Tab-separated table of C-alpha atoms and ligand atoms in Angstrom:
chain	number	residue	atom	x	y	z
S	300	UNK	CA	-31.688	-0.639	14.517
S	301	UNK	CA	-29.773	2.428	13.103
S	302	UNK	CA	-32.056	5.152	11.639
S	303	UNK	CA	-30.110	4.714	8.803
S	304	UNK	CA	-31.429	1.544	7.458
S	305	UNK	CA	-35.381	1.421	6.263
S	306	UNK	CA	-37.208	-1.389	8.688
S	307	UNK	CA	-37.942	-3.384	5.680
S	308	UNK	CA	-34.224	-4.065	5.068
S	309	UNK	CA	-33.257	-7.170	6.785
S	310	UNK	CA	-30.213	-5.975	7.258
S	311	UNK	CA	-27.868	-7.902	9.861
S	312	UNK	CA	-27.359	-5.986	12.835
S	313	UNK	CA	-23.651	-6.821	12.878
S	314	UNK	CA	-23.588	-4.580	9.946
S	315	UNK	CA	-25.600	-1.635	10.444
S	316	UNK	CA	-23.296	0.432	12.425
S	317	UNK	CA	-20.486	0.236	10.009
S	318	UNK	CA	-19.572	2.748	7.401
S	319	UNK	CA	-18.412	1.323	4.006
S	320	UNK	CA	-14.221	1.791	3.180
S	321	UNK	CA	-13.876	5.518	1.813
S	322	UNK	CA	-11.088	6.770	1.012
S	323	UNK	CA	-12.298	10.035	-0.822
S	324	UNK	CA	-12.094	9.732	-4.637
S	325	UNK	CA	-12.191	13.428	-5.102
S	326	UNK	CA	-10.957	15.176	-8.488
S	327	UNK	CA	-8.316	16.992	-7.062
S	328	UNK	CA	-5.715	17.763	-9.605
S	329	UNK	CA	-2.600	16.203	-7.620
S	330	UNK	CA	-3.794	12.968	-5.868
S	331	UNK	CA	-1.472	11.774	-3.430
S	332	UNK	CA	-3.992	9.709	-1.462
S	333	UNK	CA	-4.624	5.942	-1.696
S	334	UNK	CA	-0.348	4.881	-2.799
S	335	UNK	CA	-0.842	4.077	-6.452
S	336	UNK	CA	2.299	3.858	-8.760
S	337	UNK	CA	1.896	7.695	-10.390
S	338	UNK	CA	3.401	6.641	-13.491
S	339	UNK	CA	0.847	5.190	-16.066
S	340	UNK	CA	1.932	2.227	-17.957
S	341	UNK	CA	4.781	2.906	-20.960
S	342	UNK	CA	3.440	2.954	-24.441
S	343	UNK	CA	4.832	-0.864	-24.846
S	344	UNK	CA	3.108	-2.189	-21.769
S	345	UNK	CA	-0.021	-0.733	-22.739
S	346	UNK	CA	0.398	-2.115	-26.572
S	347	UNK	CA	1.374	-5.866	-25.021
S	348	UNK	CA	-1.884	-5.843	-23.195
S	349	UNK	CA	-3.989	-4.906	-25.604
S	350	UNK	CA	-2.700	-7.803	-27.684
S	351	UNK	CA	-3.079	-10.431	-24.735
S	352	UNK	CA	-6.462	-8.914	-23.697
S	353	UNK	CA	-7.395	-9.069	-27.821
S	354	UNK	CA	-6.551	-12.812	-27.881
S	355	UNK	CA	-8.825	-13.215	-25.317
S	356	UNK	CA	-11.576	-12.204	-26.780
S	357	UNK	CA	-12.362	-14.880	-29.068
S	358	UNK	CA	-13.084	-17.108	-25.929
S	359	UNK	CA	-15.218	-14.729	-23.773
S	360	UNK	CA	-18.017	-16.826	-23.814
S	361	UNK	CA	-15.976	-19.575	-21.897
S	362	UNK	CA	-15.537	-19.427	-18.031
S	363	UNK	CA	-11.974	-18.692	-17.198
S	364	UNK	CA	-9.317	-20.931	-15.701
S	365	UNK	CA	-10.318	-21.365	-12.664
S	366	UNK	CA	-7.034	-21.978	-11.028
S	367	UNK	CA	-5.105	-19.908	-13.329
S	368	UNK	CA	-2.550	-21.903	-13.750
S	369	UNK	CA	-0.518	-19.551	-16.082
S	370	UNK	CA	-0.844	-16.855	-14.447
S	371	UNK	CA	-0.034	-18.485	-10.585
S	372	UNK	CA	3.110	-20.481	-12.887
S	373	UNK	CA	4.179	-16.325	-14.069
S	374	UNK	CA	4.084	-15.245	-10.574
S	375	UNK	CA	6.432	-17.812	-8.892
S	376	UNK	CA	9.014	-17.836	-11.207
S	377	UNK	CA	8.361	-13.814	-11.015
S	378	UNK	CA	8.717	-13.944	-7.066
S	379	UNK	CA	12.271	-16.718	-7.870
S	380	UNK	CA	13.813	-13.863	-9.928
S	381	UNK	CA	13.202	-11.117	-6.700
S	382	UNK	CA	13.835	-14.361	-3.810
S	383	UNK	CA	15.989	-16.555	-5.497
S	384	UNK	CA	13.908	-19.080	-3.688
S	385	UNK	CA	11.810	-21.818	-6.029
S	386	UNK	CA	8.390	-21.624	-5.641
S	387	UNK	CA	5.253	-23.754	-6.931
S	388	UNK	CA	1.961	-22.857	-8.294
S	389	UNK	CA	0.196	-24.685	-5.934
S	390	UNK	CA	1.552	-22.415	-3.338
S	391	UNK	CA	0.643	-19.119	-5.315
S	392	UNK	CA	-2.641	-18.006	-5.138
S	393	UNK	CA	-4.109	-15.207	-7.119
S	394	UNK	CA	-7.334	-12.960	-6.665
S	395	UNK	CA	-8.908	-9.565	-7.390
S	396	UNK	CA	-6.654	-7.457	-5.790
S	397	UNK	CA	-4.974	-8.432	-2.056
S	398	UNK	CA	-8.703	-7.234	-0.136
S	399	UNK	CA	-9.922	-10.243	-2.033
S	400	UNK	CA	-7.395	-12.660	-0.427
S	401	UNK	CA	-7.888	-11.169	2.881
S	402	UNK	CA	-11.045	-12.156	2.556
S	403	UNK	CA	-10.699	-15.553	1.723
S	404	UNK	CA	-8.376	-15.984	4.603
S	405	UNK	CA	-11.271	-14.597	7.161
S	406	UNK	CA	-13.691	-16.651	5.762
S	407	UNK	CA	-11.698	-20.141	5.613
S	408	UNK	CA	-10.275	-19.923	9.067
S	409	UNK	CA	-11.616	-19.818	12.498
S	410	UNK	CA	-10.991	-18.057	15.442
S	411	UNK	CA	-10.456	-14.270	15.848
S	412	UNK	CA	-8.825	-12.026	13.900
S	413	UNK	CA	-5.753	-9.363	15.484
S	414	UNK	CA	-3.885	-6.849	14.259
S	415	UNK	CA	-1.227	-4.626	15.445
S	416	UNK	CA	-2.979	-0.919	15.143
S	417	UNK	CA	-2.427	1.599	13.537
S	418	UNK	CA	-1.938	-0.128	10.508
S	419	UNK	CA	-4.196	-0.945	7.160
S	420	UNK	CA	-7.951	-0.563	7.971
S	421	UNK	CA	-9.433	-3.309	6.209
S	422	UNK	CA	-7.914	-6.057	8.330
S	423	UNK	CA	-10.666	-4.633	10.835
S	424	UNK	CA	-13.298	-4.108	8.829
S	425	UNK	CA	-13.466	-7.140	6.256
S	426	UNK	CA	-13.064	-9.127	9.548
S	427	UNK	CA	-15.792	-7.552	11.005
S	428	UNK	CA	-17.589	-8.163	8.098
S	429	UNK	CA	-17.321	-12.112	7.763
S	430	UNK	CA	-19.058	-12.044	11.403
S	431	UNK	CA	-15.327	-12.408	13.381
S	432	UNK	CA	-14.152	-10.213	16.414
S	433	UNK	CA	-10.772	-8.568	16.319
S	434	UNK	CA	-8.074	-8.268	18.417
S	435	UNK	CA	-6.202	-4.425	18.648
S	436	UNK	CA	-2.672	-4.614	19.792
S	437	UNK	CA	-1.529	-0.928	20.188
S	438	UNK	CA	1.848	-0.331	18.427
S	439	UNK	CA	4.770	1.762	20.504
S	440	UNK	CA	4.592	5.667	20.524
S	441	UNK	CA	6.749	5.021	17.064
S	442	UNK	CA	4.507	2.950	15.457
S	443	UNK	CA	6.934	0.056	16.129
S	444	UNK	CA	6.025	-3.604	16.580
S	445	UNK	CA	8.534	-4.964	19.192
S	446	UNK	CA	9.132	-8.460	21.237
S	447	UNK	CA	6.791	-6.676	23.765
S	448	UNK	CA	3.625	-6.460	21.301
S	449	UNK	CA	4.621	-9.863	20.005
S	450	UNK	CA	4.761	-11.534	23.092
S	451	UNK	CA	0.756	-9.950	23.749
S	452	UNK	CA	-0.286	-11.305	20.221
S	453	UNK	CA	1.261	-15.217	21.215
S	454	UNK	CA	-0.696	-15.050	24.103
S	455	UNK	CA	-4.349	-14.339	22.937
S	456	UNK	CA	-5.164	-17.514	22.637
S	457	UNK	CA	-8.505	-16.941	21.006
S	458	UNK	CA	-6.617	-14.980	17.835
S	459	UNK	CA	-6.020	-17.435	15.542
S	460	UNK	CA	-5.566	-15.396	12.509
S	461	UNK	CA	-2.942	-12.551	13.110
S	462	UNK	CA	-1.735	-9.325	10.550
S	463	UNK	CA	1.185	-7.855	10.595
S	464	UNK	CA	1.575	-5.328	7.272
S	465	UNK	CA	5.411	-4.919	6.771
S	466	UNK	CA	6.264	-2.205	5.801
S	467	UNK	CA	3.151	-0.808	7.389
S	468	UNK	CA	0.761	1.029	6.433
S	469	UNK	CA	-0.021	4.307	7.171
S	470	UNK	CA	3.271	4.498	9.073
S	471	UNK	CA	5.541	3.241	6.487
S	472	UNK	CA	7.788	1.382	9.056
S	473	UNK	CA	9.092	-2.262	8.496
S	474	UNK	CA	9.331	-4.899	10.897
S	475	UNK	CA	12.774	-6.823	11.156
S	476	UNK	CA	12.132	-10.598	9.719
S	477	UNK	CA	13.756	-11.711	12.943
S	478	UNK	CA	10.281	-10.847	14.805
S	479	UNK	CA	8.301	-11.786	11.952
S	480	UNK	CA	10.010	-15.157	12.746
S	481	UNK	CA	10.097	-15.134	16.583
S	482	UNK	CA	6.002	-14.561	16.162
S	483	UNK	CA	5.573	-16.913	13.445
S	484	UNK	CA	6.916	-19.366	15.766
S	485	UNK	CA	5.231	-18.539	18.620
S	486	UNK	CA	1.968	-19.171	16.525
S	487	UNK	CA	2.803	-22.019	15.110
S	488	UNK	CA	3.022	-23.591	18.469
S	489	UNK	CA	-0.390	-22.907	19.148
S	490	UNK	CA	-1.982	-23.576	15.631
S	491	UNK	CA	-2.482	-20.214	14.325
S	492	UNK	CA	-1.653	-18.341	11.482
S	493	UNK	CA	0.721	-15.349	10.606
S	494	UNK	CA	-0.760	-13.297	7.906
S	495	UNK	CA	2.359	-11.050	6.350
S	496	UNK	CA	0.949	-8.226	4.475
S	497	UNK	CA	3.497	-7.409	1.864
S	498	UNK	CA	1.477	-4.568	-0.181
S	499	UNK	CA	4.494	-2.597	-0.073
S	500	UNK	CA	7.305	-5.074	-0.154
S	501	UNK	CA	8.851	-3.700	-3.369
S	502	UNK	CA	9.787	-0.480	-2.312
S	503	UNK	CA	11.687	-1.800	1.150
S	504	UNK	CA	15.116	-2.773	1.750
S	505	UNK	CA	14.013	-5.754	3.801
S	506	UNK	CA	13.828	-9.651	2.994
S	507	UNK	CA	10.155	-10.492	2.060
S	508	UNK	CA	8.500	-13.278	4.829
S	509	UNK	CA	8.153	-15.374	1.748
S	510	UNK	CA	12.231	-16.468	2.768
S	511	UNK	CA	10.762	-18.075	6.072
S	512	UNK	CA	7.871	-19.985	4.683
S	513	UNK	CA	10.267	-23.223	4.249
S	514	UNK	CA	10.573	-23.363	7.926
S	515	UNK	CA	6.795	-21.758	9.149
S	516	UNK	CA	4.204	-23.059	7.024
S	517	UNK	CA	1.742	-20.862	9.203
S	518	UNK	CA	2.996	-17.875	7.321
S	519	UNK	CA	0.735	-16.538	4.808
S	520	UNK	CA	2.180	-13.548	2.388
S	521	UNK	CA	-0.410	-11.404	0.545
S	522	UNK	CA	1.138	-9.607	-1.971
S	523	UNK	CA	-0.476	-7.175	-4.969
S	524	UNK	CA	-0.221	-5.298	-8.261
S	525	UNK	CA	-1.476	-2.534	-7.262
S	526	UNK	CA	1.374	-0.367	-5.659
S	527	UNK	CA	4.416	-1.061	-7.155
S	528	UNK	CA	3.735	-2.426	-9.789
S	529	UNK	CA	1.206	0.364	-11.430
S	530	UNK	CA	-1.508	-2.077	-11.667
S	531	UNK	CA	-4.419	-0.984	-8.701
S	532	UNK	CA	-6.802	-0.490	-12.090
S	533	UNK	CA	-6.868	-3.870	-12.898
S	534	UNK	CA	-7.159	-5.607	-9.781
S	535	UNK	CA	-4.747	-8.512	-8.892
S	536	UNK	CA	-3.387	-9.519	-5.536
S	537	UNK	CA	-1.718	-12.949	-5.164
S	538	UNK	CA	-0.901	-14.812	-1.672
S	539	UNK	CA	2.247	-17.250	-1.361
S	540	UNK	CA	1.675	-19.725	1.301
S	541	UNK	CA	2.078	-24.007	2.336
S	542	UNK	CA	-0.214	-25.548	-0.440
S	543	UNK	CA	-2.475	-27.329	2.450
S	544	UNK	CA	-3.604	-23.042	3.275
S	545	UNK	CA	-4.422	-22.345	-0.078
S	546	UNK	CA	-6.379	-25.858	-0.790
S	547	UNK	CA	-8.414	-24.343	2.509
S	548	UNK	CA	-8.731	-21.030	0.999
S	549	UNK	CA	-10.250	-23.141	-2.627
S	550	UNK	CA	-13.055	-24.023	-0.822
S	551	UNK	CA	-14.606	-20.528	-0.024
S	552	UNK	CA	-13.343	-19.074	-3.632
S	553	UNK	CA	-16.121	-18.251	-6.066
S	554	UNK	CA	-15.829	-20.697	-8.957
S	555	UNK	CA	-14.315	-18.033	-11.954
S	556	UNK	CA	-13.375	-15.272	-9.349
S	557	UNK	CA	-10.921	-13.937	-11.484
S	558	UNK	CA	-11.947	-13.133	-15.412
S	559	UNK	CA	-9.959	-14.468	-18.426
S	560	UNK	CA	-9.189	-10.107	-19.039
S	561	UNK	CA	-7.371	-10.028	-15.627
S	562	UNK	CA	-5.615	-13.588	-15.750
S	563	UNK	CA	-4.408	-12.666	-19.296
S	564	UNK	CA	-3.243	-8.837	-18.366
S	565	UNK	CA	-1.695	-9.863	-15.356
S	566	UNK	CA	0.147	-12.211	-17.644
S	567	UNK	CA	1.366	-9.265	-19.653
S	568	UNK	CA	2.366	-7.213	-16.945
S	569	UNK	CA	4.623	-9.766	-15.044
S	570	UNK	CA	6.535	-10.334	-18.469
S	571	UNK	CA	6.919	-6.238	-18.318
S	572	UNK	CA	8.253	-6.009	-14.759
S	573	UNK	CA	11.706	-4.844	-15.634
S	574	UNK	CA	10.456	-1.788	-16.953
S	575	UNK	CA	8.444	-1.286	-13.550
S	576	UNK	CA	11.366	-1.932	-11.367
S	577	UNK	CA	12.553	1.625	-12.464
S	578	UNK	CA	10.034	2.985	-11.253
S	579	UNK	CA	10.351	1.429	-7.903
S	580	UNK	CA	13.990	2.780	-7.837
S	581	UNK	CA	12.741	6.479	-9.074
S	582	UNK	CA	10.037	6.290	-5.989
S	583	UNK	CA	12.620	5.718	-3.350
S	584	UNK	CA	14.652	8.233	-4.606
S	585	UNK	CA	11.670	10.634	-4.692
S	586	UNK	CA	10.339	9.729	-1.238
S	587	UNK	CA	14.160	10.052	0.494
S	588	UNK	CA	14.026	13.633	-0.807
S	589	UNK	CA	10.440	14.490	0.088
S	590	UNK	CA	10.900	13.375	3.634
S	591	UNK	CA	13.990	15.674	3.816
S	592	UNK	CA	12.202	18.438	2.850
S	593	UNK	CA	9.179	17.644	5.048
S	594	UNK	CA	11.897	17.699	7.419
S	595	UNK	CA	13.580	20.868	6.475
S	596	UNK	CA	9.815	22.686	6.937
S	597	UNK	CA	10.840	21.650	10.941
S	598	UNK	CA	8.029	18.723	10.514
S	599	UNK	CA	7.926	15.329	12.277
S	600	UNK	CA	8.389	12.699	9.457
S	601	UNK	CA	8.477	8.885	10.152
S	602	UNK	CA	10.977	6.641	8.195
S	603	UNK	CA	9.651	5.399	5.534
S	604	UNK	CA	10.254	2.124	3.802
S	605	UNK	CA	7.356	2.147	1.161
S	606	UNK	CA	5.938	4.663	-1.427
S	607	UNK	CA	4.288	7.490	1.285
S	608	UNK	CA	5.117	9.260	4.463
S	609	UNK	CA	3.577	9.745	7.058
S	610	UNK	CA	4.027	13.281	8.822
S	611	UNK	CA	2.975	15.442	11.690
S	612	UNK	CA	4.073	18.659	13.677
S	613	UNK	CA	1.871	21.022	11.985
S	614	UNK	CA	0.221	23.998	14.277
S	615	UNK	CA	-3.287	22.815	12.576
S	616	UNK	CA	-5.359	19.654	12.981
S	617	UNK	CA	-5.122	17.375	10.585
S	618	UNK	CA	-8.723	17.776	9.148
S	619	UNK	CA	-7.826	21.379	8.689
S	620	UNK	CA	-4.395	21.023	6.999
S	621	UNK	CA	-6.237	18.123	4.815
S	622	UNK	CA	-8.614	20.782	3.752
S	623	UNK	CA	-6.538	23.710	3.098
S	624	UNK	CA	-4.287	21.559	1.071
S	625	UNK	CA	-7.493	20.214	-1.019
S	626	UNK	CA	-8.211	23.489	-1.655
S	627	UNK	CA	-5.179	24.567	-3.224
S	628	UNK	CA	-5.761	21.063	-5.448
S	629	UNK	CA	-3.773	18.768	-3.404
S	630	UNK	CA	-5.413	15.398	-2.067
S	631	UNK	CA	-3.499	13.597	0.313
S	632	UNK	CA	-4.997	10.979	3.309
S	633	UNK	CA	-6.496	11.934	6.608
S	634	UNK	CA	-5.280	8.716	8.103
S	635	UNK	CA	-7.304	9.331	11.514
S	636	UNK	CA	-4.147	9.630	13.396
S	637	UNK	CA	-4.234	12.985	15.311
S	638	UNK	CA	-2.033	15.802	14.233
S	639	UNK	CA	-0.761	13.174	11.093
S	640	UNK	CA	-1.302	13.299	7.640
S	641	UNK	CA	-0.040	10.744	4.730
S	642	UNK	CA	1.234	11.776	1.567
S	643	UNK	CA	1.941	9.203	-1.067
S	644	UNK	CA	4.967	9.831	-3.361
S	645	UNK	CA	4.337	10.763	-7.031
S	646	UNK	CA	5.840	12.446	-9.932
S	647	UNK	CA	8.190	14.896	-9.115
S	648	UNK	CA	6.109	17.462	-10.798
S	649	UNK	CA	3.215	16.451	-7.921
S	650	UNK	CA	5.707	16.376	-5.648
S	651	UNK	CA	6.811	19.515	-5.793
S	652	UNK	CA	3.109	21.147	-6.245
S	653	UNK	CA	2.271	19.288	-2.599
S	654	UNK	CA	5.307	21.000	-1.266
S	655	UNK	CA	4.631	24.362	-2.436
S	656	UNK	CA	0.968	23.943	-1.196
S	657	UNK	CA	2.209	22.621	1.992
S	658	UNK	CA	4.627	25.376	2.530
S	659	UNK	CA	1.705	28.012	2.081
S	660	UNK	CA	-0.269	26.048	4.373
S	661	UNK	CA	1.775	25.372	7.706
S	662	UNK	CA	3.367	29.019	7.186
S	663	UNK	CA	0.285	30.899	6.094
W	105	PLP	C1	-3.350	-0.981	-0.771
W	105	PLP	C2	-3.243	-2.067	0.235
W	105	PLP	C3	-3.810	-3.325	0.026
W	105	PLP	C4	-4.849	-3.584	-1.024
W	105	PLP	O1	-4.484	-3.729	-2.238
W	105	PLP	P1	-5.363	-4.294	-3.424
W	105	PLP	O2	-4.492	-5.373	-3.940
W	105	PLP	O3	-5.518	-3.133	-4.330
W	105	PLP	O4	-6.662	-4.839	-2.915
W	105	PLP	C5	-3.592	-4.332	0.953
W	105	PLP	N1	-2.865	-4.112	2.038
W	105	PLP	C6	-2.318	-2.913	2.296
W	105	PLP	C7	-1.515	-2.729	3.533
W	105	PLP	C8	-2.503	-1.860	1.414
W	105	PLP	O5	-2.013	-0.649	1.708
C-alpha cells in the first residue's frame, strides 16, 4: 500500500498510485493554461441566461429532465446549421462537460481502452479509473497519426474502445477524415468502437467525424462547451453517435446527471452561438499570428488547428521556462513533453504580455 493512504482507508489498490488530474489553478494574472475561450460572455448572453436560469427557479424542487430533450433537440439542429447533415435527439447525448461522457463510454463498454499518445490525458486516466487497461500507440516524431499507427490500433484485438482527439491535444494537429475513416472501418470489422474527440473541432478547418457516422455507426463524437464556445464554467459536453450507443451509455447514467440550471443555460447559449462564432474567427486569427512570432523568436512551433500551440526550441527545460514565465505573471501548461511548452491563445492584450515575458525569458 502507498504511504500515502492511512491503513484504515479501504482504498482500492488500483487507485492508490495515481495522482488526481491537476492542471495548476494558480492566480497568475495572464492564464494561458487549460484552452478556455478568453472572452467572457457579452452583456446580452449573460442577460438571456439569467432570464432562462430565473424561469427555472420556480421548479427547483422538481428533478430535471432526465433526457433533456430540449436541450439534446437545440444541439442537433445546432450541429445541422455547422454539418448541414440532419440529426436526431436520440442520437445526441448531453452531460457535464465531455470528461463526463468519456466516462460513460468506459464504463458501458468492454474491452480495453487505446489511445494514440501524446494526446489528452484523461483518456488514460478516467480509463484507468473505471478498472480498464490502456493501450499507448506512440504518435510519429510530429505528433502525426498515420496509416502506420492505424494499422497497430486495428490490430490490438483486445482494444475495443479506441481515442483519437482531432485536432489533438496538446499538439494541436488534425487528423485527415480519410484515416479517421480507414480506422473506423477497420474497427468496425472487428466490433469495436472509434471514439472521435472533437473538443476542439470549432476552431479547425477540417470536416467534423460526425459527416461519417451515416456510414460507421461505431463512431462516437464527443463534443463540448467548454472551448469554443466560452462555456468550461458551466459544464456541458454532448456526444453524437448511432442511437443503439447512446441507449448503452443510458444505462450507466445517473438518473438527473445534468441539473435543470445547466439544461436551461445550455439552452440559452446555443440560441447565442452566432455571437460566439466571432470569437472563433478572432482566435484563429490570433493564434496564426502568435505562432509567427513564436517563430520569428527562432522557436520550433507545431501547426496548429485549435485554440493553443504547442512550442519548443528553448535553451531551458521546460519546467524552468514554465517557471520563469509564472514569475513574470504568465501561466501557461507544462504538458510533460520534454523541451515543449503549450500556450493557449487569448486576448490580444494576454497575448502580447506572454510574448514580452517570453522574449525576456529565452533571451535573458
Ligand atoms: C478540454 C478537453 C476536454 C474536456 O472538456 P470538458 O467538456 O470541459 O470536460 C475533452 N477533451 C479534450 C481533448 C480536451 O482538451
Amino acid at each position: 500500500m502507498s504511504a500515502k493512504w492511512p491503513n484504515w482507508l479501504p482504498i482500492r489498490k488500483d487507485l492508490a498510485t495515481l495522482t488526481p488530474y491537476g492542471a495548476p489553478q494558480v492566480n497568475a494574472k495572464v492564464r494561458l493554461n487549460t484552452n478556455e475561450n478568453p472572452y467572457s460572455l457579452s452583456r446580452e448572453l449573460q442577460e438571456s441566461l439569467t432570464s432562462a436560469i430565473k424561469r427555472e427557479l420556480a421548479d427547483l424542487n422538481r428533478y430535471p429532465d432526465r433526457d433533456a430533450i430540449k436541450l439534446r433537440t437545440d444541439l442537433a439542429n445546432s450541429l445541422r446549421d455547422e454539418t448541414g447533415l440532419t440529426l436526431e435527439a436520440s442520437s445526441i447525448w448531453a452531460a457535464n462537460g465531455s470528461n463526463e461522457i468519456i466516462q460513460s463510454i468506459l464504463l458501458a463498454f468492454e474491452g480495453a481502452a487505446l489511445g494514440f499518445e501524446p494526446s489528452y490525458s484523461m483518456h488514460p486516466l478516467i480509463t484507468e479509473v473505471v478498472g480498464k487497461n490502456w493501450v499507448s500507440i506512440a504518435r510519429t516524431a510530429n505528433y502525426e497519426v498515420t496509416k502506420n499507427e492505424i494499422e497497430l490500433a486495428i490490430k490490438s484485438d483486445d482494444a475495443k474502445i479506441v481515442f483519437l482527439t482531432t485536432p489533438n491535444n496538446p499538439t494541436g494537429n488534425s487528423t485527415d477524415i480519410s484515416l479517421i475513416e480507414k480506422l473506423a472501418g477497420g474497427l468496425m470489422s472487428r466490433g469495436a468502437l472509434l471514439v472521435v474527440d472533437e473538443a476542439y473541432a470549432e476552431f479547425s478547418s477540417q470536416p467534423s467525424a460526425i459527416t461519417l457516422l451515416g456510414s460507421y455507426p461505431n463512431i462516437l463524437v464527443s463534443r463540448t462547451m467548454s472551448k469554443a464556445f466560452a462555456f468550461a464554467g458551466a459544464r456541458l459536453g454532448y456526444l453524437v453517435a448511432d442511437r443503439k450507443v447512446i441507449e448503452a451509455i443510458e444505462l450507466v447514467r445517473l438518473p438527473y446527471h445534468l441539473s435543470s440550471l445547466t439544461q436551461a443555460a445550455a439552452r440559452a447559449a446555443l440560441a447565442n452561438r452566432g455571437a460566439l462564432q466571432i470569437d472563433v474567427k478572432r482566435l484563429s486569427e490570433s493564434r496564426d499570428q502568435l505562432a509567427k512570432a513564436l517563430g520569428e523568436l527562432g522557436l520550433t512551433v507545431y501547426a496548429s488547428d485549435a485554440n493553443f500551440i504547442l512550442f519548443g526550441g528553448f535553451r531551458q527545460s521546460a519546467e524552468e521556462l514554465w517557471r520563469n514565465l509564472l514569475d513574470k505573471g504568465v501561466l501557461i501548461r507544462d504538458v510533460g513533453l520534454a523541451g515543449k511548452l503549450r500556450v493557449t491563445i487569448g486576448t490580444e492584450d494576454e497575448n502580447r504580455a506572454f510574448l514580452v515575458a517570453l522574449k525576456q525569458s529565452v533571451r535573458g
